[in-house]
mmCIF file of C-alpha atoms in Angstrom:
data_model
loop_
_atom_site.group_PDB
_atom_site.id
_atom_site.type_symbol
_atom_site.label_atom_id
_atom_site.label_comp_id
_atom_site.label_asym_id
_atom_site.label_seq_id
_atom_site.Cartn_x
_atom_site.Cartn_y
_atom_site.Cartn_z
ATOM 1 C CA UNK A 1 -27.803 -60.115 -39.302
ATOM 2 C CA UNK A 2 -28.425 -56.759 -40.978
ATOM 3 C CA UNK A 3 -26.465 -54.886 -43.625
ATOM 4 C CA UNK A 4 -25.629 -51.177 -43.237
ATOM 5 C CA UNK A 5 -27.175 -48.944 -45.878
ATOM 6 C CA UNK A 6 -24.976 -48.194 -48.877
ATOM 7 C CA UNK A 7 -24.487 -45.130 -51.008
ATOM 8 C CA UNK A 8 -23.307 -41.559 -50.496
ATOM 9 C CA UNK A 9 -26.342 -40.615 -48.396
ATOM 10 C CA UNK A 10 -25.870 -43.408 -45.842
ATOM 11 C CA UNK A 11 -25.881 -42.231 -42.211
ATOM 12 C CA UNK A 12 -23.647 -44.440 -39.987
ATOM 13 C CA UNK A 13 -25.290 -43.269 -36.766
ATOM 14 C CA UNK A 14 -28.711 -44.114 -38.090
ATOM 15 C CA UNK A 15 -27.633 -47.721 -38.641
ATOM 16 C CA UNK A 16 -26.099 -48.034 -35.152
ATOM 17 C CA UNK A 17 -22.509 -47.948 -36.378
ATOM 18 C CA UNK A 18 -20.183 -46.373 -33.714
ATOM 19 C CA UNK A 19 -18.536 -43.129 -34.707
ATOM 20 C CA UNK A 20 -15.616 -41.197 -33.228
ATOM 21 C CA UNK A 21 -16.679 -39.048 -30.296
ATOM 22 C CA UNK A 22 -14.685 -36.135 -31.716
ATOM 23 C CA UNK A 23 -15.482 -36.742 -35.372
ATOM 24 C CA UNK A 24 -19.100 -37.939 -35.664
ATOM 25 C CA UNK A 25 -18.786 -38.456 -39.422
ATOM 26 C CA UNK A 26 -16.084 -41.113 -39.043
ATOM 27 C CA UNK A 27 -16.994 -44.736 -38.501
ATOM 28 C CA UNK A 28 -14.767 -46.611 -36.051
ATOM 29 C CA UNK A 29 -14.692 -49.831 -34.103
ATOM 30 C CA UNK A 30 -11.790 -48.848 -31.806
ATOM 31 C CA UNK A 31 -12.534 -47.736 -28.248
ATOM 32 C CA UNK A 32 -10.490 -45.946 -25.572
ATOM 33 C CA UNK A 33 -9.077 -48.383 -23.044
ATOM 34 C CA UNK A 34 -9.925 -46.038 -20.151
ATOM 35 C CA UNK A 35 -13.335 -44.498 -20.888
ATOM 36 C CA UNK A 36 -14.554 -46.848 -23.685
ATOM 37 C CA UNK A 37 -15.433 -43.965 -26.021
ATOM 38 C CA UNK A 38 -15.096 -44.751 -29.749
ATOM 39 C CA UNK A 39 -12.054 -43.114 -31.353
ATOM 40 C CA UNK A 40 -10.899 -42.789 -34.942
ATOM 41 C CA UNK A 41 -7.270 -43.236 -36.084
ATOM 42 C CA UNK A 42 -6.617 -39.480 -35.745
ATOM 43 C CA UNK A 43 -7.706 -39.569 -32.087
ATOM 44 C CA UNK A 44 -5.924 -42.762 -31.094
ATOM 45 C CA UNK A 45 -3.083 -42.306 -28.623
ATOM 46 C CA UNK A 46 -0.697 -45.147 -27.845
ATOM 47 C CA UNK A 47 -1.009 -46.485 -24.301
ATOM 48 C CA UNK A 48 0.623 -49.283 -22.338
ATOM 49 C CA UNK A 49 -2.244 -51.509 -23.467
ATOM 50 C CA UNK A 50 -4.234 -50.561 -26.566
ATOM 51 C CA UNK A 51 -5.152 -46.949 -27.275
ATOM 52 C CA UNK A 52 -6.589 -44.035 -25.317
ATOM 53 C CA UNK A 53 -8.518 -40.938 -26.349
ATOM 54 C CA UNK A 54 -6.939 -37.458 -26.175
ATOM 55 C CA UNK A 55 -9.072 -36.481 -23.159
ATOM 56 C CA UNK A 56 -7.901 -39.443 -21.066
ATOM 57 C CA UNK A 57 -4.282 -38.851 -22.033
ATOM 58 C CA UNK A 58 -4.566 -35.179 -21.012
ATOM 59 C CA UNK A 59 -6.220 -36.066 -17.713
ATOM 60 C CA UNK A 60 -3.574 -38.658 -16.906
ATOM 61 C CA UNK A 61 -0.733 -36.252 -17.664
ATOM 62 C CA UNK A 62 -2.014 -33.805 -15.032
ATOM 63 C CA UNK A 63 -1.343 -36.291 -12.261
ATOM 64 C CA UNK A 64 1.650 -38.009 -13.773
ATOM 65 C CA UNK A 65 5.003 -38.188 -12.048
ATOM 66 C CA UNK A 66 6.412 -35.848 -14.706
ATOM 67 C CA UNK A 67 4.482 -32.988 -13.085
ATOM 68 C CA UNK A 68 5.506 -33.895 -9.551
ATOM 69 C CA UNK A 69 8.671 -32.893 -7.758
ATOM 70 C CA UNK A 70 10.954 -35.480 -6.205
ATOM 71 C CA UNK A 71 9.158 -35.661 -2.860
ATOM 72 C CA UNK A 72 5.566 -35.246 -3.953
ATOM 73 C CA UNK A 73 5.291 -31.487 -4.373
ATOM 74 C CA UNK A 74 4.031 -29.886 -7.544
ATOM 75 C CA UNK A 75 6.921 -29.170 -9.880
ATOM 76 C CA UNK A 76 7.562 -25.439 -10.272
ATOM 77 C CA UNK A 77 7.296 -24.111 -13.810
ATOM 78 C CA UNK A 78 10.067 -21.658 -12.867
ATOM 79 C CA UNK A 79 11.959 -22.713 -9.706
ATOM 80 C CA UNK A 80 13.534 -19.255 -9.493
ATOM 81 C CA UNK A 81 10.273 -17.381 -8.995
ATOM 82 C CA UNK A 82 9.892 -17.822 -5.210
ATOM 83 C CA UNK A 83 13.538 -16.905 -4.713
ATOM 84 C CA UNK A 84 13.090 -13.734 -6.762
ATOM 85 C CA UNK A 85 10.029 -12.775 -4.699
ATOM 86 C CA UNK A 86 11.937 -13.318 -1.432
ATOM 87 C CA UNK A 87 14.868 -11.294 -2.736
ATOM 88 C CA UNK A 88 12.456 -8.541 -3.770
ATOM 89 C CA UNK A 89 10.839 -8.409 -0.318
ATOM 90 C CA UNK A 90 14.240 -8.216 1.408
ATOM 91 C CA UNK A 91 15.405 -5.506 -0.993
ATOM 92 C CA UNK A 92 12.272 -3.417 -0.466
ATOM 93 C CA UNK A 93 12.585 -3.632 3.320
ATOM 94 C CA UNK A 94 16.263 -2.618 3.116
ATOM 95 C CA UNK A 95 15.419 0.349 0.882
ATOM 96 C CA UNK A 96 12.691 1.470 3.292
ATOM 97 C CA UNK A 97 15.052 1.198 6.263
ATOM 98 C CA UNK A 98 17.805 3.076 4.426
ATOM 99 C CA UNK A 99 15.394 5.844 3.426
ATOM 100 C CA UNK A 100 14.148 6.299 6.998
ATOM 101 C CA UNK A 101 17.442 6.459 8.862
ATOM 102 C CA UNK A 102 19.232 3.129 8.612
ATOM 103 C CA UNK A 103 20.146 1.690 11.991
ATOM 104 C CA UNK A 104 18.233 4.415 13.829
ATOM 105 C CA UNK A 105 15.140 3.982 11.646
ATOM 106 C CA UNK A 106 11.838 3.295 13.383
ATOM 107 C CA UNK A 107 11.456 0.377 10.960
ATOM 108 C CA UNK A 108 14.652 -1.188 12.252
ATOM 109 C CA UNK A 109 13.395 -1.003 15.832
ATOM 110 C CA UNK A 110 10.010 -2.374 14.766
ATOM 111 C CA UNK A 111 11.235 -5.322 12.674
ATOM 112 C CA UNK A 112 14.545 -6.367 14.263
ATOM 113 C CA UNK A 113 14.464 -9.167 16.813
ATOM 114 C CA UNK A 114 15.180 -8.004 20.332
ATOM 115 C CA UNK A 115 14.499 -10.511 23.158
ATOM 116 C CA UNK A 116 13.633 -7.720 25.623
ATOM 117 C CA UNK A 117 12.537 -4.160 24.885
ATOM 118 C CA UNK A 118 14.714 -1.135 25.623
ATOM 119 C CA UNK A 119 14.256 2.554 26.306
ATOM 120 C CA UNK A 120 15.483 4.931 23.598
ATOM 121 C CA UNK A 121 15.921 8.546 24.727
ATOM 122 C CA UNK A 122 17.059 9.560 21.244
ATOM 123 C CA UNK A 123 20.692 10.289 22.147
ATOM 124 C CA UNK A 124 22.120 7.186 20.498
ATOM 125 C CA UNK A 125 22.072 5.104 23.678
ATOM 126 C CA UNK A 126 19.592 2.452 24.779
ATOM 127 C CA UNK A 127 18.647 1.732 28.377
ATOM 128 C CA UNK A 128 17.180 -1.171 30.309
ATOM 129 C CA UNK A 129 14.213 0.725 31.719
ATOM 130 C CA UNK A 130 10.608 -0.440 31.964
ATOM 131 C CA UNK A 131 8.080 0.853 29.462
ATOM 132 C CA UNK A 132 6.151 2.955 31.971
ATOM 133 C CA UNK A 133 9.192 4.737 33.387
ATOM 134 C CA UNK A 134 10.653 5.170 29.914
ATOM 135 C CA UNK A 135 7.594 6.865 28.456
ATOM 136 C CA UNK A 136 7.107 8.953 31.593
ATOM 137 C CA UNK A 137 10.568 10.388 31.048
ATOM 138 C CA UNK A 138 9.696 11.428 27.512
ATOM 139 C CA UNK A 139 11.764 8.710 25.858
ATOM 140 C CA UNK A 140 10.555 6.106 23.362
ATOM 141 C CA UNK A 141 10.196 2.478 24.386
ATOM 142 C CA UNK A 142 11.296 0.033 21.708
ATOM 143 C CA UNK A 143 9.367 -3.218 22.344
ATOM 144 C CA UNK A 144 11.014 -6.587 22.142
ATOM 145 C CA UNK A 145 9.831 -10.174 21.807
ATOM 146 C CA UNK A 146 8.986 -10.484 25.514
ATOM 147 C CA UNK A 147 6.897 -7.294 25.324
ATOM 148 C CA UNK A 148 4.497 -8.851 22.831
ATOM 149 C CA UNK A 149 6.392 -8.134 19.597
ATOM 150 C CA UNK A 150 6.167 -11.747 18.432
ATOM 151 C CA UNK A 151 6.166 -10.650 14.811
ATOM 152 C CA UNK A 152 9.895 -9.999 15.179
ATOM 153 C CA UNK A 153 10.502 -13.755 15.068
ATOM 154 C CA UNK A 154 9.798 -13.612 11.319
ATOM 155 C CA UNK A 155 10.294 -9.970 10.346
ATOM 156 C CA UNK A 156 13.910 -10.034 11.520
ATOM 157 C CA UNK A 157 14.648 -12.521 8.726
ATOM 158 C CA UNK A 158 13.603 -9.903 6.142
ATOM 159 C CA UNK A 159 15.439 -7.008 7.786
ATOM 160 C CA UNK A 160 18.906 -5.729 6.869
ATOM 161 C CA UNK A 161 20.682 -2.466 7.596
ATOM 162 C CA UNK A 162 24.081 -2.611 5.866
ATOM 163 C CA UNK A 163 24.193 -3.086 2.106
ATOM 164 C CA UNK A 164 26.932 -5.721 2.320
ATOM 165 C CA UNK A 165 24.717 -7.767 4.625
ATOM 166 C CA UNK A 166 21.683 -7.825 2.342
ATOM 167 C CA UNK A 167 23.887 -8.338 -0.722
ATOM 168 C CA UNK A 168 25.651 -11.402 0.738
ATOM 169 C CA UNK A 169 22.459 -13.009 1.986
ATOM 170 C CA UNK A 170 20.552 -12.411 -1.245
ATOM 171 C CA UNK A 171 23.422 -13.790 -3.313
ATOM 172 C CA UNK A 172 23.380 -16.966 -1.220
ATOM 173 C CA UNK A 173 19.588 -17.164 -1.559
ATOM 174 C CA UNK A 174 19.938 -16.765 -5.336
ATOM 175 C CA UNK A 175 22.378 -19.704 -5.425
ATOM 176 C CA UNK A 176 20.610 -22.171 -3.116
ATOM 177 C CA UNK A 177 16.943 -21.214 -3.424
ATOM 178 C CA UNK A 178 16.173 -22.370 -6.985
ATOM 179 C CA UNK A 179 18.036 -25.633 -6.435
ATOM 180 C CA UNK A 180 15.930 -26.561 -3.418
ATOM 181 C CA UNK A 181 12.656 -25.418 -4.985
ATOM 182 C CA UNK A 182 13.398 -27.520 -8.055
ATOM 183 C CA UNK A 183 13.723 -30.557 -5.783
ATOM 184 C CA UNK A 184 10.797 -30.163 -3.376
ATOM 185 C CA UNK A 185 8.426 -27.777 -5.178
ATOM 186 C CA UNK A 186 7.332 -24.231 -4.411
ATOM 187 C CA UNK A 187 5.085 -24.701 -1.375
ATOM 188 C CA UNK A 188 7.496 -27.027 0.439
ATOM 189 C CA UNK A 189 10.447 -24.768 -0.375
ATOM 190 C CA UNK A 190 8.685 -21.771 1.120
ATOM 191 C CA UNK A 191 7.731 -23.837 4.187
ATOM 192 C CA UNK A 192 11.365 -24.843 4.718
ATOM 193 C CA UNK A 193 12.510 -21.240 4.337
ATOM 194 C CA UNK A 194 10.033 -19.882 6.877
ATOM 195 C CA UNK A 195 10.586 -22.726 9.361
ATOM 196 C CA UNK A 196 14.340 -22.108 9.126
ATOM 197 C CA UNK A 197 13.875 -18.381 9.747
ATOM 198 C CA UNK A 198 11.634 -19.068 12.737
ATOM 199 C CA UNK A 199 14.002 -21.693 14.166
ATOM 200 C CA UNK A 200 16.894 -19.246 13.947
ATOM 201 C CA UNK A 201 14.878 -16.589 15.768
ATOM 202 C CA UNK A 202 13.827 -19.002 18.516
ATOM 203 C CA UNK A 203 17.483 -19.872 19.092
ATOM 204 C CA UNK A 204 18.255 -16.150 19.265
ATOM 205 C CA UNK A 205 15.677 -15.398 21.971
ATOM 206 C CA UNK A 206 16.932 -18.353 23.987
ATOM 207 C CA UNK A 207 20.690 -17.839 23.812
ATOM 208 C CA UNK A 208 21.402 -14.247 22.765
ATOM 209 C CA UNK A 209 21.998 -11.324 25.091
ATOM 210 C CA UNK A 210 18.578 -10.111 26.223
ATOM 211 C CA UNK A 211 18.987 -6.556 24.930
ATOM 212 C CA UNK A 212 20.760 -7.396 21.691
ATOM 213 C CA UNK A 213 19.220 -6.670 18.295
ATOM 214 C CA UNK A 214 19.382 -9.299 15.544
ATOM 215 C CA UNK A 215 18.560 -8.861 11.851
ATOM 216 C CA UNK A 216 19.194 -10.735 8.625
ATOM 217 C CA UNK A 217 18.154 -13.730 6.533
ATOM 218 C CA UNK A 218 21.242 -15.748 7.484
ATOM 219 C CA UNK A 219 19.255 -18.201 9.607
ATOM 220 C CA UNK A 220 16.954 -18.976 6.677
ATOM 221 C CA UNK A 221 19.957 -19.298 4.333
ATOM 222 C CA UNK A 222 21.651 -21.771 6.657
ATOM 223 C CA UNK A 223 18.316 -23.589 6.754
ATOM 224 C CA UNK A 224 18.408 -23.975 2.972
ATOM 225 C CA UNK A 225 21.915 -25.412 3.264
ATOM 226 C CA UNK A 226 20.778 -27.894 5.899
ATOM 227 C CA UNK A 227 17.762 -28.856 3.796
ATOM 228 C CA UNK A 228 19.881 -29.393 0.683
ATOM 229 C CA UNK A 229 22.251 -31.624 2.641
ATOM 230 C CA UNK A 230 19.320 -33.749 3.834
ATOM 231 C CA UNK A 231 17.696 -34.181 0.402
ATOM 232 C CA UNK A 232 21.086 -34.807 -1.203
ATOM 233 C CA UNK A 233 21.815 -37.558 1.298
ATOM 234 C CA UNK A 234 18.344 -39.036 0.824
ATOM 235 C CA UNK A 235 18.759 -39.002 -2.948
ATOM 236 C CA UNK A 236 22.392 -40.165 -2.734
ATOM 237 C CA UNK A 237 23.456 -37.135 -4.750
ATOM 238 C CA UNK A 238 26.799 -35.351 -4.767
ATOM 239 C CA UNK A 239 26.921 -33.042 -1.744
ATOM 240 C CA UNK A 240 30.577 -32.042 -1.571
ATOM 241 C CA UNK A 241 29.862 -28.483 -2.747
ATOM 242 C CA UNK A 242 27.206 -28.125 -0.046
ATOM 243 C CA UNK A 243 29.601 -29.275 2.658
ATOM 244 C CA UNK A 244 32.205 -26.818 1.388
ATOM 245 C CA UNK A 245 29.725 -23.933 1.556
ATOM 246 C CA UNK A 246 28.626 -25.003 5.029
ATOM 247 C CA UNK A 247 32.239 -25.077 6.212
ATOM 248 C CA UNK A 248 32.787 -21.576 4.801
ATOM 249 C CA UNK A 249 29.666 -20.382 6.622
ATOM 250 C CA UNK A 250 30.863 -21.906 9.900
ATOM 251 C CA UNK A 251 34.287 -20.292 9.536
ATOM 252 C CA UNK A 252 32.725 -16.874 8.883
ATOM 253 C CA UNK A 253 30.449 -17.328 11.903
ATOM 254 C CA UNK A 254 33.334 -18.290 14.188
ATOM 255 C CA UNK A 255 35.652 -15.529 12.973
ATOM 256 C CA UNK A 256 32.984 -12.850 13.233
ATOM 257 C CA UNK A 257 31.164 -14.197 16.283
ATOM 258 C CA UNK A 258 31.068 -10.758 17.912
ATOM 259 C CA UNK A 259 29.101 -9.312 15.002
ATOM 260 C CA UNK A 260 27.369 -12.406 13.635
ATOM 261 C CA UNK A 261 24.539 -14.274 15.319
ATOM 262 C CA UNK A 262 25.777 -17.840 15.659
ATOM 263 C CA UNK A 263 22.488 -18.553 17.403
ATOM 264 C CA UNK A 264 20.507 -17.616 14.289
ATOM 265 C CA UNK A 265 22.832 -19.591 12.020
ATOM 266 C CA UNK A 266 22.718 -22.734 14.140
ATOM 267 C CA UNK A 267 18.969 -22.538 14.726
ATOM 268 C CA UNK A 268 18.286 -22.025 11.036
ATOM 269 C CA UNK A 269 20.534 -24.922 10.050
ATOM 270 C CA UNK A 270 18.815 -27.315 12.446
ATOM 271 C CA UNK A 271 15.347 -26.068 11.544
ATOM 272 C CA UNK A 272 15.923 -26.384 7.795
ATOM 273 C CA UNK A 273 17.426 -29.850 8.115
ATOM 274 C CA UNK A 274 14.534 -31.020 10.293
ATOM 275 C CA UNK A 275 11.888 -29.606 7.931
ATOM 276 C CA UNK A 276 13.597 -31.210 4.931
ATOM 277 C CA UNK A 277 13.821 -34.553 6.761
ATOM 278 C CA UNK A 278 10.051 -34.459 7.338
ATOM 279 C CA UNK A 279 9.529 -33.909 3.610
ATOM 280 C CA UNK A 280 12.170 -36.292 2.255
ATOM 281 C CA UNK A 281 11.558 -39.250 4.574
ATOM 282 C CA UNK A 282 7.755 -39.162 4.597
ATOM 283 C CA UNK A 283 6.266 -42.478 3.416
ATOM 284 C CA UNK A 284 4.825 -42.509 -0.111
ATOM 285 C CA UNK A 285 1.452 -43.559 1.249
ATOM 286 C CA UNK A 286 -0.433 -40.329 2.035
ATOM 287 C CA UNK A 287 2.833 -38.484 1.608
ATOM 288 C CA UNK A 288 1.418 -34.959 1.452
ATOM 289 C CA UNK A 289 -0.678 -35.457 4.582
ATOM 290 C CA UNK A 290 2.310 -36.789 6.527
ATOM 291 C CA UNK A 291 4.578 -34.007 5.272
ATOM 292 C CA UNK A 292 2.274 -31.121 6.171
ATOM 293 C CA UNK A 293 1.321 -32.689 9.482
ATOM 294 C CA UNK A 294 5.025 -33.119 10.275
ATOM 295 C CA UNK A 295 5.807 -29.517 9.341
ATOM 296 C CA UNK A 296 2.894 -28.347 11.479
ATOM 297 C CA UNK A 297 4.334 -30.326 14.392
ATOM 298 C CA UNK A 298 7.761 -28.715 13.904
ATOM 299 C CA UNK A 299 6.094 -25.300 13.838
ATOM 300 C CA UNK A 300 4.145 -26.104 16.999
ATOM 301 C CA UNK A 301 7.324 -27.153 18.814
ATOM 302 C CA UNK A 302 9.092 -23.926 17.786
ATOM 303 C CA UNK A 303 6.164 -21.796 18.954
ATOM 304 C CA UNK A 304 6.027 -23.725 22.237
ATOM 305 C CA UNK A 305 9.738 -23.063 22.806
ATOM 306 C CA UNK A 306 9.180 -19.389 22.038
ATOM 307 C CA UNK A 307 6.284 -19.257 24.477
ATOM 308 C CA UNK A 308 8.343 -20.848 27.255
ATOM 309 C CA UNK A 309 11.093 -18.302 26.661
ATOM 310 C CA UNK A 310 8.578 -15.461 26.598
ATOM 311 C CA UNK A 311 7.291 -16.488 30.029
ATOM 312 C CA UNK A 312 10.872 -16.704 31.356
ATOM 313 C CA UNK A 313 11.776 -13.229 30.071
ATOM 314 C CA UNK A 314 8.576 -11.538 31.192
#
């Protein structure tokens, strides 16, 4: 057995005495339970068993449940941010449409969802005439989904003409969006929103009048309602206010069926509920993989349905 050197000039490291990894001048015989590094009293952090060093505690906190949303997504620092971005995009598109002619704007014709294209001679009327004949007559052909304008399946959900329409939809998005993002996280919230919008558009091209024009984020909003109902049921949370809002939405759809796309509302509701079910009921083992694979499958089914309809309309 040896004795450590004594006196003010003694060097603990020279004698083989362990010192704190953060404070080399402090002798210590305590080690981190995770990495086994020596730690002094100032660096000791209470753990379930023994003590851990600050580095291990910081590393563990990054992957802790406190930083995860309810169904495995990363918790949003500000669950309102995605909603504000979506509101901003919708508002900018509405302003651009208003500044370029409103309902007659070229942007409206480009972004609105129309199952089949129409001929626009510029006199306020639209005609069911083929593209070749239409352009030969000097008129403008407004392409639809079946003419290759597949982008309309998504752009229609960001397109509004009347101010009351964009105001109502954005108010609903402001109410429901942050709630859902706070539950599932930012990426999954955005996935649900876009799947809902796409599902509403697919229902429109299947069951709407072929030459009708559909715009608005209502399908995506109904999708958020459907998603909230699913996660509330899964979490056994109070959902009465959601049911009340859904009933109000159904009543408005039924009363204004001539001016409101029930197809978009119903498709969005089903799409949002299905996407949320994939997220909420995924097993905890490899949860993220199952969730994203499930959402990809839902997306593939929607695109396949759109393709079948495209072939039928062409």
